[in-house]
């Protein structure tokens, strides 16, 4: 048996793995919901032979402006390669890019016929984003793995047997949930390397073993993959586990009259889109929590952006500040990010709108410190995550708007029979369509729509959030 301190470190590692898996899954679903995504064509474009090498992933990311080190790609190959030959087969590639908890979508995409046309930039970027996220996960999780394996009483077999109470030689979902004391579907996916619904000792060892030495001290200054600090972030959210529905068929007798005007598939699609948006909002808030833990002066950060001291930030002001931080978004990416927090819709940020982009919901000011390198690195993490997620959410909006006969006004009427949507109505709609969000995720989703903090969503709020924001060229 492992002692209580080692168990605490193991649970902390499990928490991180689970959080990252939820984020990765949302990105897989975003990619696979694009009609033009056909995995085999993408696979053939990446590799020169029948396998994908570390070098080929490295080159693909470089070509798409995602700068990493080659050694940071190797753990991804090692983890997903079923043949353990440091190459990815097509089956390995599918494990990376296809969703795990939406079998209908997974089967639909995997059975698509091969396209002869070239891969669009949007699809190539989506695949790169998934690879990049996997590299971030492998990089950021190293500190937690090293902390665990350096414990005096740590041993892979003994730790495995602590969970495998019946000494059966493998860990199934029920044993893992008993040990962690909560739902563990996402954690099971991350630990179960070969997707056989059980974890053997080798799966367990590979998942917990540090995949390379501590690279933080030798990281190239050009790298944009950010490592988490080897600290415990205090103020983290309570564990969020959106319970997965076992039953596929849910009672949808409520609101029959309204639903006659809207196809069920459109409602399912909207519910799934809202779920992904809530998960991306959670990722944004998580980064803000990491930043808030450092107890910096928000107004000093605003002054860093507001170089001309006008009290308002125009796109040019924000762009200049980002360039000082070595962040270079495209014009459309900057537009989406600023639009997200531009509450009064004047094309600029005031102090309140700026704070909304960086300040966590439950921030408690204890003391403040001046901006330093550690704080600015955390600021960069927030900015990169938010910009990346705004691009992903815009992709969701575009896919919704392109659906035949898709009508937001009719869908709004399905969710509520009144002129506004309150949280309970939103929850009922989602659960009637198989989406279960915990309290924190529902709060984040409501806050995204309810910009004026009125505790409800008007049709104008709903339309403003769900319509594509990028101007048509």
Short mmCIF file of C-alpha atoms in Angstrom, two decimals:
data_model
loop_
_atom_site.label_atom_id
_atom_site.label_comp_id
_atom_site.label_asym_id
_atom_site.label_seq_id
_atom_site.Cartn_x
_atom_site.Cartn_y
_atom_site.Cartn_z
CA UNK A 1 0.00 0.00 0.00
CA UNK A 2 1.12 3.55 -0.67
CA UNK A 3 1.01 6.14 2.10
CA UNK A 4 -1.45 9.02 2.25
CA UNK A 5 0.97 11.58 0.79
CA UNK A 6 1.74 9.41 -2.23
CA UNK A 7 -1.97 8.75 -2.72
CA UNK A 8 -2.60 12.50 -2.65
CA UNK A 9 0.03 13.00 -5.37
CA UNK A 10 -1.52 10.21 -7.45
CA UNK A 11 -4.98 11.75 -7.16
CA UNK A 12 -3.60 15.14 -8.14
CA UNK A 13 -2.06 13.56 -11.25
CA UNK A 14 -5.35 11.80 -12.03
CA UNK A 15 -7.21 15.12 -11.71
CA UNK A 16 -4.88 16.74 -14.22
CA UNK A 17 -5.07 13.85 -16.67
CA UNK A 18 -8.85 13.94 -16.49
CA UNK A 19 -9.07 17.69 -17.03
CA UNK A 20 -6.80 17.53 -20.05
CA UNK A 21 -8.68 14.56 -21.54
CA UNK A 22 -11.96 16.49 -21.34
CA UNK A 23 -10.34 19.39 -23.19
CA UNK A 24 -8.88 17.07 -25.83
CA UNK A 25 -12.21 15.35 -26.34
CA UNK A 26 -13.96 18.66 -27.01
CA UNK A 27 -11.35 19.48 -29.66
CA UNK A 28 -11.80 16.06 -31.32
CA UNK A 29 -15.53 16.62 -31.53
CA UNK A 30 -15.11 20.10 -32.99
CA UNK A 31 -12.88 18.69 -35.73
CA UNK A 32 -15.09 15.71 -36.51
CA UNK A 33 -18.24 17.83 -36.77
CA UNK A 34 -16.80 19.50 -39.85
CA UNK A 35 -18.29 17.85 -42.94
CA UNK A 36 -15.09 18.13 -44.96
CA UNK A 37 -12.96 16.28 -42.39
CA UNK A 38 -12.02 12.85 -43.74
CA UNK A 39 -9.27 11.26 -41.61
CA UNK A 40 -7.56 9.01 -44.15
CA UNK A 41 -6.88 11.90 -46.56
CA UNK A 42 -5.35 13.89 -43.69
CA UNK A 43 -3.27 10.88 -42.63
CA UNK A 44 -1.90 10.45 -46.16
CA UNK A 45 -1.06 14.14 -46.39
CA UNK A 46 0.98 14.04 -43.18
CA UNK A 47 3.01 10.88 -43.86
CA UNK A 48 5.25 9.99 -46.78
CA UNK A 49 4.80 6.26 -46.16
CA UNK A 50 2.26 4.17 -44.27
CA UNK A 51 3.29 5.59 -40.89
CA UNK A 52 3.58 9.01 -39.24
CA UNK A 53 6.93 9.82 -37.62
CA UNK A 54 7.82 12.40 -34.97
CA UNK A 55 9.62 14.40 -37.63
CA UNK A 56 6.51 14.59 -39.81
CA UNK A 57 4.34 15.85 -36.95
CA UNK A 58 7.06 18.33 -36.04
CA UNK A 59 7.19 19.65 -39.62
CA UNK A 60 3.39 19.87 -39.86
CA UNK A 61 3.20 21.98 -36.70
CA UNK A 62 6.04 24.22 -37.87
CA UNK A 63 4.25 24.84 -41.17
CA UNK A 64 1.14 25.92 -39.28
CA UNK A 65 2.97 28.32 -36.98
CA UNK A 66 3.02 26.07 -33.89
CA UNK A 67 6.62 26.08 -32.71
CA UNK A 68 7.69 23.12 -30.59
CA UNK A 69 10.80 21.05 -30.03
CA UNK A 70 11.17 17.70 -31.73
CA UNK A 71 11.70 15.99 -28.37
CA UNK A 72 8.28 17.22 -27.27
CA UNK A 73 6.64 15.25 -30.09
CA UNK A 74 8.26 11.92 -29.13
CA UNK A 75 6.03 11.23 -26.06
CA UNK A 76 2.92 11.50 -28.25
CA UNK A 77 4.27 8.88 -30.63
CA UNK A 78 5.30 6.67 -27.72
CA UNK A 79 1.89 6.86 -26.04
CA UNK A 80 -0.31 6.25 -29.08
CA UNK A 81 1.86 3.77 -31.01
CA UNK A 82 0.28 0.36 -30.36
CA UNK A 83 3.23 -1.42 -32.00
CA UNK A 84 5.68 0.57 -29.83
CA UNK A 85 7.86 1.21 -32.90
CA UNK A 86 7.94 5.02 -32.58
CA UNK A 87 5.57 5.43 -35.53
CA UNK A 88 1.84 6.00 -35.81
CA UNK A 89 -0.26 3.72 -37.98
CA UNK A 90 -3.59 4.87 -39.38
CA UNK A 91 -5.35 3.11 -36.47
CA UNK A 92 -3.13 5.03 -34.01
CA UNK A 93 -3.94 8.29 -35.81
CA UNK A 94 -7.66 7.60 -35.47
CA UNK A 95 -7.23 7.20 -31.71
CA UNK A 96 -5.83 10.73 -31.58
CA UNK A 97 -8.35 12.56 -33.77
CA UNK A 98 -11.67 10.71 -33.34
CA UNK A 99 -14.01 11.39 -30.39
CA UNK A 100 -14.18 8.76 -27.68
CA UNK A 101 -17.50 9.51 -25.99
CA UNK A 102 -19.60 10.11 -29.10
CA UNK A 103 -19.64 6.74 -30.84
CA UNK A 104 -22.18 7.83 -33.45
CA UNK A 105 -19.94 10.69 -34.59
CA UNK A 106 -16.84 8.48 -34.37
CA UNK A 107 -18.38 5.81 -36.61
CA UNK A 108 -19.74 8.38 -39.05
CA UNK A 109 -16.34 10.01 -39.56
CA UNK A 110 -14.30 6.79 -39.66
CA UNK A 111 -16.55 5.38 -42.41
CA UNK A 112 -16.38 8.40 -44.70
CA UNK A 113 -15.15 7.70 -48.25
CA UNK A 114 -11.72 9.07 -49.11
CA UNK A 115 -11.79 12.48 -50.76
CA UNK A 116 -9.60 13.19 -53.76
CA UNK A 117 -9.49 16.95 -53.16
CA UNK A 118 -6.83 18.80 -51.17
CA UNK A 119 -7.18 19.26 -47.42
CA UNK A 120 -8.49 22.69 -46.50
CA UNK A 121 -6.48 24.92 -44.18
CA UNK A 122 -9.29 24.82 -41.61
CA UNK A 123 -9.08 21.01 -41.40
CA UNK A 124 -5.28 20.96 -41.33
CA UNK A 125 -5.25 23.57 -38.58
CA UNK A 126 -7.81 21.57 -36.58
CA UNK A 127 -5.63 18.45 -36.71
CA UNK A 128 -2.55 20.49 -35.77
CA UNK A 129 -4.45 21.94 -32.82
CA UNK A 130 -5.14 18.42 -31.50
CA UNK A 131 -1.48 17.39 -31.87
CA UNK A 132 -0.42 20.63 -30.21
CA UNK A 133 -2.80 20.05 -27.30
CA UNK A 134 -1.42 16.53 -26.82
CA UNK A 135 2.09 17.98 -26.69
CA UNK A 136 0.97 20.54 -24.12
CA UNK A 137 -0.57 17.79 -22.02
CA UNK A 138 2.60 15.66 -22.13
CA UNK A 139 4.71 18.70 -21.30
CA UNK A 140 2.59 20.13 -18.50
CA UNK A 141 1.95 16.80 -16.79
CA UNK A 142 5.65 16.02 -16.30
CA UNK A 143 5.99 17.90 -13.02
CA UNK A 144 3.13 15.90 -11.50
CA UNK A 145 4.56 12.58 -12.72
CA UNK A 146 8.03 13.37 -11.43
CA UNK A 147 6.66 14.45 -8.07
CA UNK A 148 4.80 11.13 -7.79
CA UNK A 149 7.57 8.74 -8.86
CA UNK A 150 10.09 10.47 -6.60
CA UNK A 151 8.02 9.60 -3.53
CA UNK A 152 10.08 7.25 -1.28
CA UNK A 153 7.41 4.54 -1.17
CA UNK A 154 6.32 4.76 -4.81
CA UNK A 155 6.37 1.58 -6.86
CA UNK A 156 4.36 1.00 -10.04
CA UNK A 157 3.21 -2.49 -9.07
CA UNK A 158 2.32 -1.59 -5.47
CA UNK A 159 0.44 1.53 -6.62
CA UNK A 160 -1.39 -0.52 -9.25
CA UNK A 161 -2.38 -3.12 -6.65
CA UNK A 162 -3.66 -0.37 -4.35
CA UNK A 163 -6.36 0.31 -6.96
CA UNK A 164 -6.73 -3.32 -8.11
CA UNK A 165 -8.16 -4.46 -4.79
CA UNK A 166 -9.08 -7.93 -6.09
CA UNK A 167 -5.62 -8.62 -7.59
CA UNK A 168 -7.23 -9.43 -10.92
CA UNK A 169 -4.32 -8.00 -12.91
CA UNK A 170 -6.32 -5.17 -14.45
CA UNK A 171 -8.28 -2.08 -13.41
CA UNK A 172 -11.76 -1.52 -14.75
CA UNK A 173 -13.90 1.59 -14.50
CA UNK A 174 -15.66 0.61 -11.27
CA UNK A 175 -12.37 0.04 -9.41
CA UNK A 176 -10.97 3.34 -10.66
CA UNK A 177 -14.12 5.20 -9.59
CA UNK A 178 -13.98 3.53 -6.17
CA UNK A 179 -10.40 4.72 -5.70
CA UNK A 180 -10.99 8.26 -6.96
CA UNK A 181 -14.52 8.47 -5.51
CA UNK A 182 -16.25 10.03 -8.53
CA UNK A 183 -17.16 9.38 -12.17
CA UNK A 184 -14.00 8.60 -14.15
CA UNK A 185 -14.97 8.11 -17.79
CA UNK A 186 -12.52 10.73 -19.08
CA UNK A 187 -9.71 9.50 -16.82
CA UNK A 188 -10.31 5.93 -17.97
CA UNK A 189 -9.94 7.01 -21.60
CA UNK A 190 -6.63 8.71 -20.85
CA UNK A 191 -5.18 5.74 -18.94
CA UNK A 192 -6.53 2.97 -21.17
CA UNK A 193 -3.91 3.07 -23.89
CA UNK A 194 -5.30 0.34 -26.13
CA UNK A 195 -8.99 1.19 -25.53
CA UNK A 196 -9.93 -2.32 -24.31
CA UNK A 197 -11.94 -0.91 -21.35
CA UNK A 198 -9.38 -2.05 -18.79
CA UNK A 199 -5.96 -0.94 -17.58
CA UNK A 200 -3.22 -3.50 -17.13
CA UNK A 201 0.06 -2.91 -15.34
CA UNK A 202 1.85 -1.90 -18.54
CA UNK A 203 -0.84 0.68 -19.43
CA UNK A 204 -0.57 1.99 -15.88
CA UNK A 205 3.21 2.25 -15.96
CA UNK A 206 3.29 4.04 -19.32
CA UNK A 207 0.62 6.51 -18.18
CA UNK A 208 2.46 7.42 -14.96
CA UNK A 209 6.07 7.23 -16.10
CA UNK A 210 7.76 10.58 -16.87
CA UNK A 211 8.24 10.54 -20.62
CA UNK A 212 11.33 12.70 -20.72
CA UNK A 213 13.55 14.50 -18.29
CA UNK A 214 12.73 17.92 -16.94
CA UNK A 215 12.83 20.07 -20.06
CA UNK A 216 11.88 23.31 -18.36
CA UNK A 217 15.47 24.42 -17.82
CA UNK A 218 16.53 23.57 -21.36
CA UNK A 219 13.48 24.71 -23.32
CA UNK A 220 14.25 26.73 -26.41
CA UNK A 221 13.27 30.36 -26.16
CA UNK A 222 11.39 29.91 -29.45
CA UNK A 223 9.06 27.30 -28.03
CA UNK A 224 5.48 28.34 -27.45
CA UNK A 225 4.42 25.19 -25.60
CA UNK A 226 3.96 26.45 -22.07
CA UNK A 227 4.78 24.29 -19.05
CA UNK A 228 2.83 24.59 -15.83
CA UNK A 229 4.74 25.71 -12.76
CA UNK A 230 5.58 23.00 -10.27
CA UNK A 231 3.21 24.44 -7.72
CA UNK A 232 -0.17 23.50 -6.42
CA UNK A 233 -2.76 25.95 -7.67
CA UNK A 234 -4.90 26.73 -4.63
CA UNK A 235 -8.36 28.14 -5.66
CA UNK A 236 -8.95 25.40 -8.30
CA UNK A 237 -12.49 24.50 -9.11
CA UNK A 238 -14.27 21.63 -7.43
CA UNK A 239 -13.92 18.47 -9.45
CA UNK A 240 -16.15 18.75 -12.51
CA UNK A 241 -17.48 15.52 -13.91
CA UNK A 242 -20.31 15.77 -16.35
CA UNK A 243 -22.19 12.51 -15.81
CA UNK A 244 -22.43 10.50 -19.02
CA UNK A 245 -25.83 9.21 -19.94
CA UNK A 246 -25.93 5.44 -20.33
CA UNK A 247 -29.27 5.46 -22.08
CA UNK A 248 -29.29 6.85 -25.62
CA UNK A 249 -33.06 7.28 -25.77
CA UNK A 250 -34.37 10.05 -23.53
CA UNK A 251 -37.93 11.07 -22.84
CA UNK A 252 -38.62 14.05 -25.07
CA UNK A 253 -42.34 14.42 -24.53
CA UNK A 254 -42.02 17.91 -23.09
CA UNK A 255 -42.67 20.84 -25.40
CA UNK A 256 -44.02 18.66 -28.22
CA UNK A 257 -45.82 21.53 -29.86
CA UNK A 258 -42.68 23.65 -30.20
CA UNK A 259 -40.53 20.73 -31.29
CA UNK A 260 -42.74 20.06 -34.32
CA UNK A 261 -41.17 23.13 -35.92
CA UNK A 262 -37.60 21.99 -35.29
CA UNK A 263 -35.98 18.71 -36.24
CA UNK A 264 -34.69 16.65 -33.31
CA UNK A 265 -31.28 16.39 -34.95
CA UNK A 266 -30.94 20.19 -34.90
CA UNK A 267 -31.76 20.24 -31.18
CA UNK A 268 -29.25 17.47 -30.50
CA UNK A 269 -26.67 19.39 -32.51
CA UNK A 270 -27.31 22.58 -30.55
CA UNK A 271 -27.11 20.72 -27.22
CA UNK A 272 -23.79 19.16 -28.20
CA UNK A 273 -22.49 22.55 -29.36
CA UNK A 274 -23.44 24.13 -26.03
CA UNK A 275 -21.67 21.31 -24.21
CA UNK A 276 -18.43 21.93 -26.13
CA UNK A 277 -18.70 25.68 -25.57
CA UNK A 278 -19.08 25.11 -21.83
CA UNK A 279 -15.97 22.91 -21.79
CA UNK A 280 -13.95 25.54 -23.65
CA UNK A 281 -15.23 28.16 -21.19
CA UNK A 282 -14.02 25.92 -18.37
CA UNK A 283 -10.57 25.83 -19.97
CA UNK A 284 -10.55 29.63 -20.17
CA UNK A 285 -11.59 29.95 -16.54
CA UNK A 286 -8.98 27.42 -15.46
CA UNK A 287 -6.23 29.56 -17.03
CA UNK A 288 -7.64 32.65 -15.32
CA UNK A 289 -7.57 30.81 -11.99
CA UNK A 290 -3.89 29.99 -12.52
CA UNK A 291 -3.23 33.66 -13.22
CA UNK A 292 -5.34 34.86 -10.27
CA UNK A 293 -3.40 32.62 -7.89
CA UNK A 294 -0.33 34.82 -8.50
CA UNK A 295 -2.14 37.78 -6.86
CA UNK A 296 -1.05 40.42 -9.36
CA UNK A 297 -2.41 43.95 -9.87
CA UNK A 298 -5.05 43.82 -12.63
CA UNK A 299 -4.95 47.57 -13.13
CA UNK A 300 -1.20 47.46 -13.67
CA UNK A 301 -1.78 44.88 -16.39
CA UNK A 302 -4.39 47.18 -17.96
CA UNK A 303 -1.79 49.98 -17.97
CA UNK A 304 0.62 47.62 -19.73
CA UNK A 305 -1.91 47.41 -22.58
CA UNK A 306 -3.08 51.04 -22.35
CA UNK A 307 0.17 52.69 -23.43
CA UNK A 308 -1.47 55.97 -24.48
CA UNK A 309 -3.41 56.18 -21.14
CA UNK A 310 -6.83 56.83 -22.70
CA UNK A 311 -8.67 54.30 -20.53
CA UNK A 312 -9.85 52.49 -23.68
CA UNK A 313 -8.11 49.73 -25.62
CA UNK A 314 -8.50 49.79 -29.40
CA UNK A 315 -7.48 46.74 -31.46
CA UNK A 316 -4.18 48.46 -32.28
CA UNK A 317 -3.39 48.90 -28.56
CA UNK A 318 -4.10 45.25 -27.85
CA UNK A 319 -2.10 44.08 -30.87
CA UNK A 320 0.93 46.14 -29.78
CA UNK A 321 0.79 44.73 -26.25
CA UNK A 322 0.48 41.17 -27.60
CA UNK A 323 3.52 41.68 -29.80
CA UNK A 324 5.50 42.74 -26.73
CA UNK A 325 4.44 39.40 -25.22
CA UNK A 326 5.56 37.64 -28.43
CA UNK A 327 2.00 36.68 -29.37
CA UNK A 328 1.06 37.31 -33.00
CA UNK A 329 -2.62 36.59 -33.70
CA UNK A 330 -4.12 37.10 -37.13
CA UNK A 331 -6.51 39.99 -37.65
CA UNK A 332 -9.53 37.66 -37.49
CA UNK A 333 -8.26 35.95 -34.32
CA UNK A 334 -7.78 39.31 -32.59
CA UNK A 335 -11.23 40.41 -33.76
CA UNK A 336 -12.89 37.31 -32.28
CA UNK A 337 -11.09 37.64 -28.95
CA UNK A 338 -11.94 41.30 -28.53
CA UNK A 339 -15.53 40.74 -29.68
CA UNK A 340 -15.93 38.11 -26.94
CA UNK A 341 -15.55 40.71 -24.16
CA UNK A 342 -16.77 43.85 -25.94
CA UNK A 343 -19.98 44.16 -23.90
CA UNK A 344 -20.99 47.64 -25.07
CA UNK A 345 -20.06 46.72 -28.69
CA UNK A 346 -18.05 49.87 -29.38
CA UNK A 347 -15.09 47.95 -30.82
CA UNK A 348 -12.86 48.78 -27.83
CA UNK A 349 -12.27 47.47 -24.32
CA UNK A 350 -12.83 49.56 -21.22
CA UNK A 351 -11.40 48.51 -17.84
CA UNK A 352 -14.40 46.35 -16.95
CA UNK A 353 -14.29 44.49 -20.27
CA UNK A 354 -10.53 44.02 -20.00
CA UNK A 355 -10.86 42.56 -16.50
CA UNK A 356 -13.49 40.11 -17.77
CA UNK A 357 -10.86 38.67 -20.11
CA UNK A 358 -8.34 38.03 -17.32
CA UNK A 359 -10.02 37.96 -13.92
CA UNK A 360 -11.44 34.66 -12.63
CA UNK A 361 -15.01 34.56 -11.33
CA UNK A 362 -14.20 33.74 -7.71
CA UNK A 363 -11.08 35.88 -7.36
CA UNK A 364 -10.15 36.78 -3.79
CA UNK A 365 -7.63 39.58 -3.44
CA UNK A 366 -5.20 38.97 -0.57
CA UNK A 367 -2.27 41.09 -1.63
CA UNK A 368 -0.81 42.20 -4.95
CA UNK A 369 2.60 42.10 -6.52
CA UNK A 370 4.11 43.90 -9.44
CA UNK A 371 4.19 42.37 -12.89
CA UNK A 372 7.10 39.98 -13.31
CA UNK A 373 8.14 37.22 -15.69
CA UNK A 374 6.06 34.54 -13.96
CA UNK A 375 2.92 36.68 -14.08
CA UNK A 376 3.45 37.64 -17.73
CA UNK A 377 3.90 33.96 -18.65
CA UNK A 378 0.57 33.20 -16.97
CA UNK A 379 -0.99 36.16 -18.84
CA UNK A 380 0.28 34.67 -22.10
CA UNK A 381 -1.29 31.33 -21.18
CA UNK A 382 -4.67 33.02 -20.71
CA UNK A 383 -4.44 34.93 -23.98
CA UNK A 384 -3.35 31.97 -26.09
CA UNK A 385 -6.01 29.70 -24.61
CA UNK A 386 -8.80 32.26 -25.05
CA UNK A 387 -7.86 33.10 -28.65
CA UNK A 388 -7.57 29.43 -29.55
CA UNK A 389 -10.96 28.68 -28.00
CA UNK A 390 -12.70 31.66 -29.61
CA UNK A 391 -11.58 30.37 -33.02
CA UNK A 392 -12.97 26.94 -32.12
CA UNK A 393 -16.31 28.40 -30.98
CA UNK A 394 -16.58 30.48 -34.15
CA UNK A 395 -16.14 27.25 -36.10
CA UNK A 396 -19.10 25.80 -34.17
CA UNK A 397 -21.24 28.86 -35.00
CA UNK A 398 -20.42 28.57 -38.69
CA UNK A 399 -21.33 24.89 -38.75
CA UNK A 400 -24.65 25.66 -37.09
CA UNK A 401 -25.44 28.48 -39.51
CA UNK A 402 -24.70 26.25 -42.52
CA UNK A 403 -27.23 23.61 -41.53
CA UNK A 404 -30.27 23.49 -43.88
CA UNK A 405 -33.31 25.23 -42.37
CA UNK A 406 -31.46 25.80 -39.08
CA UNK A 407 -33.45 28.45 -37.20
CA UNK A 408 -32.16 29.99 -33.98
CA UNK A 409 -35.48 31.68 -33.23
CA UNK A 410 -37.31 28.33 -33.31
CA UNK A 411 -34.64 26.72 -31.14
CA UNK A 412 -34.88 29.55 -28.63
CA UNK A 413 -38.64 28.89 -28.44
CA UNK A 414 -37.95 25.20 -27.80
CA UNK A 415 -35.78 26.01 -24.79
CA UNK A 416 -38.23 28.47 -23.22
CA UNK A 417 -41.90 29.33 -23.60
CA UNK A 418 -41.18 32.80 -22.22
CA UNK A 419 -39.11 35.66 -23.61
CA UNK A 420 -36.05 34.70 -21.56
CA UNK A 421 -34.07 31.56 -20.70
CA UNK A 422 -33.28 30.94 -17.04
CA UNK A 423 -30.66 28.44 -15.89
CA UNK A 424 -33.18 25.71 -15.04
CA UNK A 425 -34.69 25.85 -18.53
CA UNK A 426 -31.25 25.61 -20.10
CA UNK A 427 -30.44 22.63 -17.89
CA UNK A 428 -33.71 20.88 -18.80
CA UNK A 429 -33.10 21.38 -22.53
CA UNK A 430 -29.56 19.99 -22.32
CA UNK A 431 -30.51 16.97 -20.21
CA UNK A 432 -33.47 16.18 -22.50
CA UNK A 433 -30.87 15.84 -25.24
CA UNK A 434 -28.35 13.76 -23.32
CA UNK A 435 -26.01 16.52 -22.11
CA UNK A 436 -25.35 16.69 -18.37
CA UNK A 437 -23.33 19.62 -17.06
CA UNK A 438 -22.32 20.17 -13.47
CA UNK A 439 -23.15 23.39 -11.63
CA UNK A 440 -19.85 25.07 -12.51
CA UNK A 441 -20.18 24.40 -16.21
CA UNK A 442 -23.78 25.62 -16.28
CA UNK A 443 -22.69 28.82 -14.55
CA UNK A 444 -19.92 29.39 -17.08
CA UNK A 445 -22.28 28.73 -19.98
CA UNK A 446 -24.90 31.12 -18.60
CA UNK A 447 -22.28 33.81 -18.02
CA UNK A 448 -21.09 33.58 -21.60
CA UNK A 449 -24.58 34.31 -22.92
CA UNK A 450 -25.66 36.67 -20.12
CA UNK A 451 -23.17 39.47 -20.77
CA UNK A 452 -25.10 42.00 -18.65
CA UNK A 453 -25.29 39.67 -15.62
CA UNK A 454 -29.10 39.73 -15.45
CA UNK A 455 -29.34 36.04 -14.44
CA UNK A 456 -31.21 35.18 -17.66
CA UNK A 457 -30.66 35.00 -21.42
CA UNK A 458 -32.73 37.14 -23.78
CA UNK A 459 -33.28 36.25 -27.43
CA UNK A 460 -30.88 39.06 -28.32
CA UNK A 461 -28.22 37.48 -26.05
CA UNK A 462 -28.85 34.08 -27.62
CA UNK A 463 -28.66 35.43 -31.17
CA UNK A 464 -25.54 37.49 -30.44
CA UNK A 465 -23.69 34.45 -29.10
CA UNK A 466 -24.79 31.81 -31.61
CA UNK A 467 -24.50 33.75 -34.87
CA UNK A 468 -21.10 33.81 -36.60
CA UNK A 469 -19.14 36.90 -35.58
CA UNK A 470 -16.49 37.17 -38.28
CA UNK A 471 -17.47 39.60 -41.05
CA UNK A 472 -17.92 38.00 -44.45
CA UNK A 473 -15.18 38.79 -46.89
#
